[in-house]
């Protein structure tokens, strides 16, 4: 199944009944899929909004009324949604946002890139807030993490971003889906605005004019983010048991890195991989623990160097970090990456 279609099917099976979006390549197949799939699903609502700004505000409304809701876009479109994402975070409303990243900045091109890491992991909009960010590296993970994103969003009442790229969205792979969740089994939302007949009225707002009240709200959000960081950090390791150099990569770049590592292992080079699956919360402790026995880290990204800053923060000066990246939608082949890793390995005299 095509990656974009996989996200759509997983979302519906997770209980998503509301989708609001606006076309942009390379994620248009997801919008197209949701249009057809929700038209055949009881209670399904699909709206192609007049703009990305309109779409994210429709997300706010549907989430406020208690629905499982999703929107999707690609880089410039996500930028236009950032004010609304900040509102979702302040209002503590669950939603799933999918970004199939393209080469940038500006309009850039429609080739796959990982240049939206900063935007995704630092919140992206105004104010003190964070979003959970999940980075799949395969079609199967697109299915699994999209499904899980809705549960995380409801559990913490916060937006969750699934950060893919143009390659993941377009390529086809076999996938297995989880069984569809009956809507009656979804968690109750006693905070949702469903009409006040027979109960006291509720309200949800983010305009807090009293600075003391606003500060307390920010502390409340911060306590929630600390809990998420403690309980929802995800990562994968690959061949690190005897590694003398560890590659750090996420998403599509991690798939490429695995191929390169298999090549250099055939040459006797002891290289492993740690793949952050949650980009926020970032696996700081996992990397720091690896640094207790490995000093050399090789960060590979499809950008000019963004996640490398988090790797350096994790190491706190306790390791050497080398970065290699290609921006603008260039896809590095495993053979090219294996040559760069080999050169660095020999320069560090790790044999």
Coordinates of C-alpha atoms in Angstrom, one line a residue, residues 135-257:
X135 CA 9.0 9.6 13.0
X136 CA 8.2 6.4 11.2
X137 CA 10.7 4.8 8.9
X138 CA 8.6 2.3 7.0
X139 CA 5.1 1.6 5.7
X140 CA 4.4 -0.6 8.7
X141 CA 5.5 2.1 11.1
X142 CA 3.3 4.6 9.3
X143 CA 0.4 2.3 10.1
X144 CA 1.4 1.6 13.7
X145 CA 2.4 5.1 14.7
X146 CA -0.6 6.8 13.1
X147 CA -2.9 4.5 15.0
X148 CA -0.9 5.1 18.2
X149 CA -0.9 8.9 17.6
X150 CA -4.6 9.1 18.2
X151 CA -4.3 7.3 21.6
X152 CA -1.5 9.5 22.7
X153 CA -3.4 12.6 21.6
X154 CA -6.4 11.7 23.7
X155 CA -4.3 10.4 26.6
X156 CA -2.5 13.7 27.0
X157 CA -4.9 16.1 25.4
X158 CA -2.3 17.4 23.0
X159 CA -1.5 17.5 19.3
X160 CA 0.6 14.7 18.0
X161 CA 2.6 15.0 14.8
X162 CA 3.5 12.1 12.5
X163 CA 6.6 13.4 10.7
X164 CA 7.3 11.6 7.4
X165 CA 8.7 12.7 4.1
X166 CA 7.9 12.5 0.4
X167 CA 9.6 9.2 0.0
X168 CA 7.6 7.5 2.8
X169 CA 4.4 9.0 1.5
X170 CA 4.9 7.8 -2.1
X171 CA 6.5 4.4 -1.9
X172 CA 4.5 1.2 -1.6
X173 CA 5.1 -1.5 1.0
X174 CA 3.1 -4.4 2.5
X175 CA 1.4 -3.5 5.7
X176 CA -0.7 -5.2 8.3
X177 CA -3.3 -3.0 10.1
X178 CA -4.7 -3.3 13.6
X179 CA -8.4 -4.1 13.9
X180 CA -10.7 -1.1 13.7
X181 CA -11.6 0.4 17.1
X182 CA -15.4 0.6 17.7
X183 CA -16.3 4.2 18.5
X184 CA -18.1 3.1 21.6
X185 CA -14.9 1.8 23.0
X186 CA -13.0 5.1 22.6
X187 CA -12.2 6.9 25.8
X188 CA -14.8 9.2 27.2
X189 CA -14.1 13.0 27.0
X190 CA -15.8 14.6 30.0
X191 CA -14.2 18.0 28.9
X192 CA -15.7 18.1 25.4
X193 CA -18.3 20.7 24.4
X194 CA -21.3 18.5 23.6
X195 CA -24.2 20.7 24.6
X196 CA -25.1 21.6 28.2
X197 CA -28.6 20.0 28.4
X198 CA -28.9 18.3 31.7
X199 CA -25.5 19.4 33.0
X200 CA -23.5 22.5 33.9
X201 CA -22.0 24.4 31.0
X202 CA -18.4 24.0 30.1
X203 CA -16.0 26.3 28.3
X204 CA -12.5 25.9 26.7
X205 CA -10.3 28.9 26.2
X206 CA -6.7 30.0 25.8
X207 CA -7.2 33.8 26.4
X208 CA -6.0 34.2 30.0
X209 CA -5.7 38.0 30.6
X210 CA -4.6 37.6 34.2
X211 CA -0.8 37.0 34.1
X212 CA -0.9 34.8 37.3
X213 CA -3.6 32.6 35.7
X214 CA -1.6 32.4 32.4
X215 CA 1.6 31.5 34.3
X216 CA -0.2 28.7 36.2
X217 CA -1.6 27.4 32.9
X218 CA 1.9 27.3 31.4
X219 CA 3.2 25.5 34.5
X220 CA 0.4 23.0 34.0
X221 CA 1.4 22.4 30.4
X222 CA 5.0 22.0 31.5
X223 CA 4.1 19.4 34.0
X224 CA 2.3 17.5 31.3
X225 CA 5.3 17.7 29.0
X226 CA 7.6 16.4 31.7
X227 CA 5.3 13.4 32.1
X228 CA 5.3 12.8 28.4
X229 CA 9.1 13.0 28.3
X230 CA 9.3 10.5 31.1
X231 CA 6.8 7.9 29.8
X232 CA 6.6 8.3 26.0
X233 CA 10.2 8.3 24.7
X234 CA 10.8 5.8 21.9
X235 CA 13.9 4.6 20.1
X236 CA 15.4 1.5 18.3
X237 CA 19.0 0.3 18.4
X238 CA 20.7 -1.8 15.8
X239 CA 24.1 -3.6 16.2
X240 CA 25.3 -1.4 19.0
X241 CA 26.5 -4.2 21.4
X242 CA 30.1 -4.1 20.1
X243 CA 30.0 -0.8 18.2
X244 CA 32.9 1.7 18.4
X245 CA 30.9 4.2 16.3
X246 CA 27.2 4.8 16.5
X247 CA 25.1 6.4 13.8
X248 CA 22.1 8.5 14.8
X249 CA 19.4 8.8 12.2
X250 CA 15.6 8.9 12.0
X251 CA 12.9 8.1 9.5
X252 CA 14.0 7.4 5.9
X253 CA 17.6 8.4 6.8
X254 CA 17.7 5.6 9.3
X255 CA 16.7 3.0 6.7
X256 CA 19.5 4.2 4.5
X257 CA 21.9 4.1 7.4

